[in-house]
Amino acid sequence: MNARSVMDAGRKDGQDKKLSRIGAESGYGSESSLRRHGSMLSLTSAASALSSTSTSSFKKGYRLREKLAEMETFRDILCRQVDTLQKYFDSCADVVSKDEFQRDGEEDEDEFLTAARPDGENNNGSKEKLFSSANPKGTNGIDFKGEAITFKATTAGILSTLSHCIELMVKREDSWQKRLDRELEKRRRVEDAYKSALNELKKKSHYGGPDYEEGPNSLINEDEFYDAVEAELDRQDKIEEQCHSEKIRKPYLSPVPPGDVFSVIGTHRFANKVEEMVQNHMTYSLQDVGGDANWQLVIEEGDMKVYRREVEENGIVLDPLKATHNVKGVTGHEVCHYFWDTNFRMDWESTIENFNVVETLSDNAIIVYQTHKRVWPASQRDVLYLSAIRKVHATNENDPDTWLVCNFSVEHDKALPTNRCVRAKINVAMICQTLVSPPEGDREISRDNILCKITYVANVNPGGWAPASVLRAVAKREYPKFLKRFTTYVQEKTTGKPILF
C-alpha cells in the first residue's frame, strides 16, 4: 500500500468518526430522534404522509384552517433542516479545503517515513496522529442520511398538505358559489320588495301626516318630492288614456257668434283690463326670443319649441314660459275657439277636476273657476280667471289677422279662496295666426292650404311651498304634452268640417 492509499484510508476513517459524533450530538439526529416542533404532525408521521394523508386526513374531516396550520409547521421545520444541511455542506467544504492545503506536506512526510521505517512496522498509529488534525474542530457532526430522509419527509408532507388544501378549496368552491347565489337572490328579492314598497308609498295620498305633504315644514326632500309627483302624474296619464279610449265624445252644437263680436272691446267692468292684456300680448308675446340670452330653449320637437326664463320671487318660481308651434290643416279662429269654449274643455284638458262659469261678462268674455286634480304630495290648486277671446285685425294688408285668447286671474265674491286648495295666479295667452298658401288653378282653399302659427305664453304663480326644481321639472314635462294633445284634438275635431276663418 503506497502513501496515497494510506492517507485516503485515514481521511475516510476520520470523516466517518466525525460524522458519527455529529449524528450523536445533533438535535435533529437520525430518524429515531425526530421531534414534533409544536405541530399536530410529527416528522415521523410526515415520512409516511405521502401515502396515507391523501385519504385518512380528509376522511377525518380536517378543516382548511388546520391544514394551513400544518403548512406553517412544515415551513418552520423545513427552514431548520435547510440551515442544518447548509452547515453540513459548509463543514464538508472546510474539510476538503484543509485536505488540499496539507496534501503537499503529507507527500513529503510519506516519503520520509517510507525510507526511515521497515514495511512491517505499524503505520496505523502514525496515520491516526498524522490525520487527526484533518478533522475540523468546533463543529457538531450531522447525520446527512438522516437529514436527507427527514427533508424528503417534510417536503412530502408539504406537498400532501398543499394537495389537500387545493382539494378542500375546490370542494368548497361549489358550496361558496351556492351560498353566493343564494345571497344574490336574497338581495334581488329585497331590492324588488324595496322598489315595490316605494312605489306603493308614492301612490298613497299621504305618508301619515301633513309633515309629509307640501308645506313649510315638509319632511320630504326635493328628490322624493319629484319622484312622488312624477309617479302620480304617470298614474293620472294612464287613467286618462284608458278614459280617452273608452270615451265617446258628444257632438256639441256650440254656435259661433259673428266675427264682429270678437273684435268689440266690450263694456263690462273688466273691459279695460282685457284690452290692456290684449295689447301687452300683441306687443311683447309675439316677439322672437330665439336670440335672447335670458330665454332658454328647453324643448324642441319638430316645429314645436319651448322656451323658459327663470324668475323667482320670495322663493316662489314665477318662470315665464313661451312655446311656438305650427299646426297644419286648422285656422287660428278654430284653435282659439276650442281653447276658449268651455263646452269642449273637458275633452282635451286632463288636469282639471271640475270647473264652472262663475259669470258671463259678454259673448266673448267669461269668468271661470276651476280646481285641478291633486298631484300628491303637492297641495291641490284652484284658479279663478277671466277668459276672453279676441280677433285683432292686421294693420297691414299683407299680414294675417290674429286670434287671441287671454286668461288672467281676477277676484270674485262667488269664488273666494278656501283652505282646501292653494289659489294659483295665472296670465296665459293663446295667440294664433293663419297662413294660407294659394291653391293651384281655380281650386278652392282646402285644409291642405292652411297653416296655423301658434304662440303660447304662460306666467303662473303656483303659490304654496313646492320646491323650485320640482315645479320647473313638471313644467318642462307638462307644457309640451299639453300643447301637442290640444292641437291634435283640434285637428281631429275640424277634420271634414268647413274651414272657420
Coordinates of C-alpha atoms in Angstrom, one line a residue:
M1 CA 0.0 0.0 0.0
N2 CA 1.5 3.3 -1.0
A3 CA 1.4 6.6 0.9
R4 CA -1.6 7.9 -1.1
S5 CA -3.7 4.9 -0.1
V6 CA -2.7 5.2 3.5
M7 CA -3.7 8.9 3.5
D8 CA -7.1 8.3 1.8
A9 CA -7.9 5.5 4.2
G10 CA -7.0 7.7 7.2
R11 CA -9.0 10.6 5.9
K12 CA -12.1 8.4 5.3
D13 CA -11.9 6.8 8.8
G14 CA -11.6 10.3 10.4
Q15 CA -14.6 11.7 8.5
D16 CA -16.7 8.7 9.4
K17 CA -15.9 9.1 13.1
K18 CA -16.6 12.8 12.8
L19 CA -20.0 12.3 11.2
S20 CA -20.9 9.6 13.7
R21 CA -20.0 12.0 16.5
I22 CA -22.0 14.8 14.9
G23 CA -25.0 12.5 14.5
A24 CA -24.9 11.6 18.2
E25 CA -24.8 15.2 19.3
S26 CA -27.2 16.8 16.7
G27 CA -30.7 17.9 17.8
Y28 CA -32.1 16.6 14.5
G29 CA -30.1 13.4 14.5
S30 CA -31.3 10.3 12.8
E31 CA -34.8 9.2 12.0
S32 CA -35.3 7.9 15.6
S33 CA -34.5 11.3 17.2
L34 CA -37.1 13.4 15.3
R35 CA -39.2 15.8 17.4
R36 CA -42.7 17.4 17.0
H37 CA -41.7 21.1 17.0
G38 CA -45.2 22.2 18.1
S39 CA -47.2 20.6 15.3
M40 CA -50.1 18.3 15.2
L41 CA -48.0 16.0 13.0
S42 CA -44.5 14.7 13.9
L43 CA -41.9 14.3 11.2
T44 CA -42.1 10.5 11.7
S45 CA -45.8 10.7 10.6
A46 CA -44.8 13.1 7.9
A47 CA -42.5 10.5 6.4
S48 CA -45.5 8.4 5.6
A49 CA -47.8 11.3 4.8
L50 CA -47.5 11.0 1.0
S51 CA -49.2 7.6 1.1
S52 CA -51.6 8.0 4.0
T53 CA -52.8 11.6 4.4
S54 CA -54.4 11.8 1.0
T55 CA -57.2 9.7 2.3
S56 CA -57.0 9.5 6.1
S57 CA -56.7 13.2 6.9
F58 CA -59.5 14.1 4.6
K59 CA -61.7 11.3 6.0
K60 CA -61.1 12.7 9.5
G61 CA -62.6 16.0 8.2
Y62 CA -59.6 18.3 8.7
R63 CA -60.7 21.8 8.1
L64 CA -58.8 24.1 5.8
R65 CA -57.6 26.2 8.8
E66 CA -55.9 23.1 10.3
K67 CA -54.3 22.3 7.0
L68 CA -52.9 25.8 6.8
A69 CA -51.5 25.5 10.4
E70 CA -49.8 22.3 9.3
M71 CA -48.3 24.1 6.3
E72 CA -46.8 26.7 8.7
T73 CA -45.3 24.0 10.9
F74 CA -43.8 22.2 7.9
R75 CA -42.4 25.5 6.7
D76 CA -40.6 26.1 10.0
I77 CA -39.2 22.6 10.1
L78 CA -38.1 22.8 6.5
C79 CA -36.3 26.1 7.2
R80 CA -34.4 24.5 10.1
Q81 CA -33.5 21.5 8.0
V82 CA -32.2 23.7 5.3
D83 CA -30.0 25.5 7.8
T84 CA -28.7 22.2 9.2
L85 CA -27.9 20.8 5.7
Q86 CA -26.2 24.1 4.9
K87 CA -24.0 23.7 8.0
Y88 CA -23.1 20.2 6.9
F89 CA -22.2 21.3 3.4
D90 CA -20.1 24.1 4.9
S91 CA -18.3 21.6 7.1
C92 CA -17.6 19.3 4.2
A93 CA -16.2 22.3 2.2
D94 CA -13.9 23.2 5.1
V95 CA -12.6 19.6 5.3
V96 CA -11.9 19.5 1.6
S97 CA -10.1 22.8 1.6
K98 CA -7.9 21.8 4.6
D99 CA -7.1 18.4 3.0
E100 CA -5.9 20.1 -0.2
F101 CA -3.8 22.5 1.8
Q102 CA -2.0 19.7 3.7
R103 CA -1.7 17.4 0.8
D104 CA 1.7 18.6 -0.4
G105 CA 3.3 18.4 3.1
E106 CA 1.9 14.9 3.6
E107 CA 3.5 13.6 0.5
D108 CA 7.0 14.7 1.7
E109 CA 6.4 13.1 5.1
D110 CA 5.2 9.9 3.5
E111 CA 8.5 9.6 1.5
F112 CA 10.5 10.2 4.7
L113 CA 8.6 7.6 6.7
T114 CA 8.9 5.0 4.0
A115 CA 12.7 5.4 3.9
A116 CA 13.1 5.5 7.7
R117 CA 11.0 2.6 8.8
P118 CA 10.6 -1.1 7.7
D119 CA 7.5 -2.2 5.9
G120 CA 6.3 -4.3 8.8
E121 CA 6.0 -1.6 11.4
N122 CA 2.7 -0.4 12.4
N123 CA 1.8 2.7 10.4
N124 CA -1.8 3.0 11.7
G125 CA -0.8 4.8 14.8
S126 CA 1.2 7.3 12.9
K127 CA -1.6 7.8 10.5
E128 CA -4.0 8.5 13.3
K129 CA -1.7 11.1 14.6
L130 CA -1.0 12.4 11.2
F131 CA -4.6 12.8 10.2
S132 CA -6.1 13.7 13.5
S133 CA -5.5 17.3 12.6
A134 CA -7.5 16.9 9.4
N135 CA -10.8 16.6 11.3
P136 CA -12.4 20.0 11.7
K137 CA -12.8 21.0 15.3
G138 CA -15.5 23.1 17.0
T139 CA -18.3 21.9 14.6
N140 CA -21.1 19.5 15.6
G141 CA -21.5 16.4 13.4
I142 CA -24.6 15.9 11.3
D143 CA -26.2 12.7 10.2
F144 CA -26.5 13.5 6.5
K145 CA -28.5 10.4 5.7
G146 CA -31.0 11.1 8.4
E147 CA -31.3 14.7 7.5
A148 CA -31.9 13.7 3.9
I149 CA -34.7 11.3 5.0
T150 CA -36.4 13.9 7.2
F151 CA -36.0 16.6 4.4
K152 CA -37.7 14.3 2.0
A153 CA -40.5 13.5 4.5
T154 CA -41.0 17.2 5.2
T155 CA -41.3 18.1 1.6
A156 CA -43.6 15.2 1.0
G157 CA -45.8 16.4 3.9
I158 CA -45.9 19.9 2.4
L159 CA -46.9 18.7 -1.0
S160 CA -49.5 16.4 0.5
T161 CA -51.0 19.1 2.7
L162 CA -50.9 21.5 -0.1
S163 CA -52.8 19.0 -2.3
H164 CA -55.4 18.7 0.5
C165 CA -55.8 22.4 0.7
I166 CA -56.4 22.6 -3.0
E167 CA -58.8 19.7 -2.8
L168 CA -60.7 21.3 0.1
M169 CA -60.8 24.7 -1.7
V170 CA -62.1 23.1 -4.9
K171 CA -64.7 21.2 -2.9
R172 CA -65.7 24.3 -1.0
E173 CA -65.8 26.4 -4.2
D174 CA -69.1 24.8 -5.1
S175 CA -70.5 25.4 -1.7
W176 CA -69.3 29.0 -1.7
Q177 CA -70.8 29.6 -5.1
K178 CA -74.1 28.2 -4.0
R179 CA -74.0 30.5 -0.9
L180 CA -73.2 33.4 -3.2
D181 CA -76.0 32.6 -5.5
R182 CA -78.4 32.4 -2.5
E183 CA -77.2 35.8 -1.2
L184 CA -77.6 37.4 -4.6
E185 CA -81.1 36.0 -4.9
K186 CA -81.9 37.3 -1.4
R187 CA -80.5 40.7 -2.3
R188 CA -82.5 40.8 -5.5
R189 CA -85.7 40.0 -3.7
V190 CA -85.0 42.7 -1.0
E191 CA -84.4 45.2 -3.8
D192 CA -87.6 44.3 -5.6
A193 CA -89.5 44.5 -2.3
Y194 CA -88.0 47.9 -1.6
K195 CA -88.9 49.2 -5.0
S196 CA -92.4 47.8 -4.8
A197 CA -92.9 49.3 -1.3
L198 CA -91.5 52.7 -2.5
N199 CA -93.9 52.7 -5.5
E200 CA -96.8 51.9 -3.3
L201 CA -95.8 54.6 -0.9
K202 CA -95.7 57.1 -3.8
K203 CA -99.2 56.1 -4.8
K204 CA -100.7 56.8 -1.4
S205 CA -102.3 60.1 -0.7
H206 CA -100.2 60.7 2.4
Y207 CA -97.4 59.2 4.5
G208 CA -99.4 59.6 7.6
G209 CA -99.4 63.3 8.4
P210 CA -99.3 66.8 7.0
D211 CA -95.5 66.9 7.5
Y212 CA -95.1 64.6 4.6
E213 CA -97.0 66.8 2.2
E214 CA -96.3 70.1 0.6
G215 CA -95.9 72.7 3.3
P216 CA -93.4 75.0 5.1
N217 CA -92.3 72.1 7.4
S218 CA -92.4 69.3 4.9
L219 CA -90.0 66.4 5.7
I220 CA -89.8 65.3 2.1
N221 CA -86.7 66.3 0.3
E222 CA -86.7 67.6 -3.3
D223 CA -85.8 64.2 -4.9
E224 CA -88.5 62.3 -3.0
F225 CA -91.0 65.1 -3.8
Y226 CA -90.3 65.0 -7.5
D227 CA -90.4 61.2 -7.6
A228 CA -93.7 61.2 -5.9
V229 CA -95.1 63.9 -8.2
E230 CA -93.8 62.1 -11.3
A231 CA -95.3 58.8 -10.2
E232 CA -98.7 60.5 -9.6
L233 CA -98.6 62.2 -13.0
D234 CA -97.8 58.9 -14.7
R235 CA -100.7 57.3 -12.9
Q236 CA -103.1 60.0 -14.0
D237 CA -101.8 59.8 -17.6
K238 CA -102.6 56.0 -17.7
I239 CA -106.1 56.7 -16.3
E240 CA -106.6 59.4 -18.9
E241 CA -105.5 57.1 -21.7
Q242 CA -108.0 54.5 -20.6
C243 CA -110.8 57.0 -20.3
H244 CA -109.9 58.5 -23.7
S245 CA -110.1 55.2 -25.4
E246 CA -113.4 54.4 -23.8
K247 CA -114.8 58.0 -24.0
I248 CA -117.4 58.7 -26.7
R249 CA -117.3 62.5 -27.3
K250 CA -120.7 64.0 -27.6
P251 CA -121.1 66.3 -30.6
Y252 CA -121.6 69.7 -29.1
L253 CA -123.6 72.2 -31.2
S254 CA -121.9 75.3 -30.0
P255 CA -123.0 78.3 -32.1
V256 CA -120.2 80.5 -33.2
P257 CA -121.0 84.2 -32.8
P258 CA -120.4 86.6 -35.8
G259 CA -116.8 87.6 -36.3
D260 CA -117.6 91.2 -35.4
V261 CA -118.4 90.1 -31.8
F262 CA -114.8 89.1 -31.2
S263 CA -113.5 92.4 -32.4
V264 CA -115.5 94.5 -30.0
I265 CA -113.7 95.8 -26.9
G266 CA -116.8 95.4 -24.7
T267 CA -118.5 97.5 -22.0
H268 CA -118.3 95.2 -18.9
R269 CA -116.4 96.2 -15.8
F270 CA -113.2 94.3 -16.8
A271 CA -113.2 95.6 -20.4
N272 CA -110.3 98.0 -19.9
K273 CA -108.3 95.3 -18.2
V274 CA -109.0 92.9 -21.0
E275 CA -107.9 95.5 -23.6
E276 CA -104.7 96.2 -21.6
M277 CA -103.9 92.4 -21.6
V278 CA -104.6 92.0 -25.3
Q279 CA -102.3 94.9 -26.2
N280 CA -99.5 93.7 -24.0
H281 CA -99.6 90.2 -25.6
M282 CA -99.7 91.7 -29.1
T283 CA -96.7 93.8 -28.3
Y284 CA -94.5 91.6 -26.3
S285 CA -95.6 88.0 -26.6
L286 CA -95.2 87.8 -30.4
Q287 CA -91.5 89.0 -30.2
D288 CA -89.0 86.4 -31.2
V289 CA -86.9 85.2 -28.2
G290 CA -84.7 82.7 -30.1
G291 CA -81.7 85.0 -29.8
D292 CA -82.4 86.3 -26.3
A293 CA -79.9 85.1 -23.8
N294 CA -82.4 85.4 -21.0
W295 CA -84.6 82.7 -22.6
Q296 CA -83.6 79.1 -22.5
L297 CA -84.7 76.6 -25.1
V298 CA -85.8 73.6 -23.0
I299 CA -87.7 71.5 -25.6
E300 CA -87.6 71.2 -29.3
E301 CA -89.7 68.6 -31.1
G302 CA -90.3 69.1 -34.8
D303 CA -92.0 72.5 -35.3
M304 CA -92.6 72.9 -31.6
K305 CA -90.1 74.9 -29.4
V306 CA -90.5 75.7 -25.7
Y307 CA -88.5 78.5 -24.0
R308 CA -88.3 79.4 -20.4
R309 CA -86.9 82.3 -18.4
E310 CA -86.1 81.6 -14.8
V311 CA -87.6 84.0 -12.3
E312 CA -88.1 83.6 -8.6
E313 CA -89.8 85.9 -6.1
N314 CA -89.7 85.2 -2.4
G315 CA -88.7 81.7 -3.1
I316 CA -91.6 81.0 -5.4
V317 CA -91.0 80.0 -9.0
L318 CA -92.5 82.5 -11.5
D319 CA -90.8 81.3 -14.7
P320 CA -92.4 82.8 -17.8
L321 CA -92.8 80.2 -20.5
K322 CA -93.2 80.6 -24.2
A323 CA -93.9 78.0 -26.8
T324 CA -94.2 78.2 -30.6
H325 CA -95.8 75.6 -32.8
N326 CA -97.0 75.2 -36.4
V327 CA -100.2 73.1 -37.0
K328 CA -101.4 72.2 -40.4
G329 CA -105.0 72.0 -41.5
V330 CA -106.5 74.3 -38.9
T331 CA -107.1 78.1 -38.6
G332 CA -106.3 80.5 -35.8
H333 CA -110.0 81.0 -35.3
E334 CA -110.6 77.3 -34.8
V335 CA -107.7 76.8 -32.4
C336 CA -108.8 79.7 -30.2
H337 CA -112.5 78.7 -30.4
Y338 CA -111.8 75.2 -28.9
F339 CA -109.4 76.7 -26.4
W340 CA -111.9 79.2 -25.1
D341 CA -115.3 77.4 -25.4
T342 CA -115.9 75.6 -22.1
N343 CA -118.2 73.1 -23.8
F344 CA -115.0 71.4 -25.1
R345 CA -112.8 72.0 -22.1
M346 CA -113.0 68.5 -20.5
D347 CA -112.3 66.8 -23.9
W348 CA -108.7 67.9 -24.1
E349 CA -107.9 69.2 -20.6
S350 CA -106.8 66.3 -18.4
T351 CA -105.6 68.2 -15.3
I352 CA -109.0 69.7 -14.4
E353 CA -111.1 68.0 -11.7
N354 CA -114.1 70.3 -12.2
F355 CA -114.9 73.8 -13.3
N356 CA -117.9 76.2 -13.6
V357 CA -118.6 79.5 -15.2
V358 CA -119.0 82.0 -12.4
E359 CA -120.1 84.9 -14.5
T360 CA -120.7 85.6 -18.2
L361 CA -119.5 89.1 -18.9
S362 CA -120.2 89.2 -22.7
D363 CA -120.3 87.0 -25.7
N364 CA -116.5 86.8 -25.7
A365 CA -115.6 87.1 -22.0
I366 CA -116.4 84.9 -19.0
I367 CA -115.1 84.3 -15.5
V368 CA -114.2 80.7 -14.8
Y369 CA -113.4 78.9 -11.5
Q370 CA -111.7 75.5 -11.8
T371 CA -110.0 73.1 -9.5
H372 CA -107.1 70.9 -10.7
K373 CA -106.5 67.3 -9.9
R374 CA -104.3 66.9 -6.9
V375 CA -100.8 65.6 -7.6
W376 CA -99.6 64.2 -4.3
P377 CA -97.6 65.3 -2.3
A378 CA -98.3 68.7 -3.7
S379 CA -101.4 70.5 -2.4
Q380 CA -104.4 70.8 -4.6
R381 CA -104.6 74.0 -6.7
D382 CA -107.6 76.1 -7.8
V383 CA -107.7 79.2 -10.1
L384 CA -110.2 81.9 -10.7
Y385 CA -109.7 83.7 -14.0
L386 CA -111.3 85.8 -16.7
S387 CA -111.1 84.3 -20.2
A388 CA -111.6 86.5 -23.2
I389 CA -111.4 85.7 -26.9
R390 CA -110.5 88.4 -29.4
K391 CA -109.8 89.0 -33.1
V392 CA -107.2 91.6 -33.8
H393 CA -107.2 92.9 -37.4
A394 CA -103.9 93.3 -39.1
T395 CA -102.7 96.8 -39.7
N396 CA -101.0 95.7 -42.9
E397 CA -102.9 94.0 -45.7
N398 CA -100.1 91.6 -46.2
D399 CA -100.2 90.4 -42.6
P400 CA -102.7 87.9 -41.3
D401 CA -105.3 88.6 -38.7
T402 CA -104.6 87.5 -35.2
W403 CA -106.8 85.4 -33.0
L404 CA -106.1 85.5 -29.3
V405 CA -107.4 84.0 -26.0
C406 CA -106.1 85.6 -22.8
N407 CA -106.8 84.1 -19.4
F408 CA -105.8 86.2 -16.3
S409 CA -106.6 85.9 -12.6
V410 CA -109.3 88.0 -11.1
E411 CA -111.3 88.1 -7.9
H412 CA -115.0 87.3 -7.5
D413 CA -117.3 87.2 -4.5
K414 CA -118.8 83.9 -5.6
A415 CA -115.4 82.1 -5.6
L416 CA -113.4 83.1 -2.6
P417 CA -110.2 81.3 -1.7
T418 CA -110.6 78.3 0.7
N419 CA -108.3 76.3 2.9
R420 CA -108.9 73.2 0.8
C421 CA -106.9 74.5 -2.2
V422 CA -103.9 76.7 -2.8
R423 CA -105.1 79.6 -5.1
A424 CA -102.8 80.0 -8.1
K425 CA -102.4 83.1 -10.2
I426 CA -102.2 83.0 -14.0
N427 CA -101.6 85.1 -17.0
V428 CA -101.9 82.9 -20.1
A429 CA -102.4 83.7 -23.8
M430 CA -103.0 81.5 -26.9
I431 CA -102.1 83.6 -29.9
C432 CA -102.8 82.3 -33.4
Q433 CA -102.2 83.5 -36.9
T434 CA -103.5 81.7 -40.1
L435 CA -101.2 81.4 -43.1
V436 CA -102.8 80.5 -46.4
S437 CA -100.9 79.1 -49.4
P438 CA -102.9 79.8 -52.7
P439 CA -104.2 76.6 -54.3
E440 CA -103.3 75.7 -57.8
G441 CA -105.6 76.9 -60.6
D442 CA -109.1 77.6 -59.8
R443 CA -109.3 75.1 -56.9
E444 CA -110.9 76.2 -53.6
I445 CA -108.9 76.6 -50.5
S446 CA -108.7 73.3 -48.6
R447 CA -107.2 72.4 -45.3
D448 CA -104.0 71.3 -47.1
N449 CA -103.5 75.0 -47.9
I450 CA -103.7 76.4 -44.4
L451 CA -101.3 76.5 -41.5
C452 CA -101.8 77.9 -38.1
K453 CA -98.9 79.6 -36.4
I454 CA -99.3 79.3 -32.6
T455 CA -97.6 81.3 -29.8
Y456 CA -98.5 80.1 -26.3
V457 CA -97.3 82.2 -23.3
A458 CA -97.8 81.3 -19.6
N459 CA -97.0 83.2 -16.5
V460 CA -98.1 81.2 -13.5
N461 CA -97.6 81.8 -9.8
P462 CA -98.4 78.4 -8.2
G463 CA -98.3 79.6 -4.6
G464 CA -97.7 77.2 -1.8
W465 CA -94.3 75.7 -0.9
A466 CA -93.5 73.3 -3.7
P467 CA -89.7 73.0 -4.4
A468 CA -88.5 75.2 -7.3
S469 CA -86.7 72.3 -9.0
V470 CA -89.9 70.2 -8.9
L471 CA -92.0 73.0 -10.4
R472 CA -89.5 73.5 -13.2
A473 CA -89.3 69.8 -14.0
V474 CA -93.1 69.4 -14.0
A475 CA -93.5 72.5 -16.3
K476 CA -90.9 71.1 -18.7
R477 CA -92.8 67.8 -18.9
E478 CA -96.4 69.0 -18.9
Y479 CA -96.5 72.1 -21.2
P480 CA -95.2 70.4 -24.3
K481 CA -97.5 67.5 -23.7
F482 CA -100.5 69.8 -23.2
L483 CA -99.7 71.7 -26.5
K484 CA -99.4 68.5 -28.5
R485 CA -102.6 67.0 -27.0
F486 CA -104.6 70.1 -27.6
T487 CA -103.6 70.8 -31.2
T488 CA -104.1 67.1 -32.1
Y489 CA -107.6 67.4 -30.6
V490 CA -108.4 70.5 -32.8
Q491 CA -107.2 68.7 -35.9
E492 CA -109.5 65.7 -35.1
K493 CA -112.5 68.0 -34.4
T494 CA -112.1 70.0 -37.6
T495 CA -111.5 67.1 -40.0
G496 CA -114.2 67.1 -42.7
K497 CA -115.8 70.3 -41.5
P498 CA -116.0 73.6 -43.3
I499 CA -113.0 75.9 -42.6
L500 CA -113.7 78.6 -40.0
F501 CA -111.7 81.7 -40.8

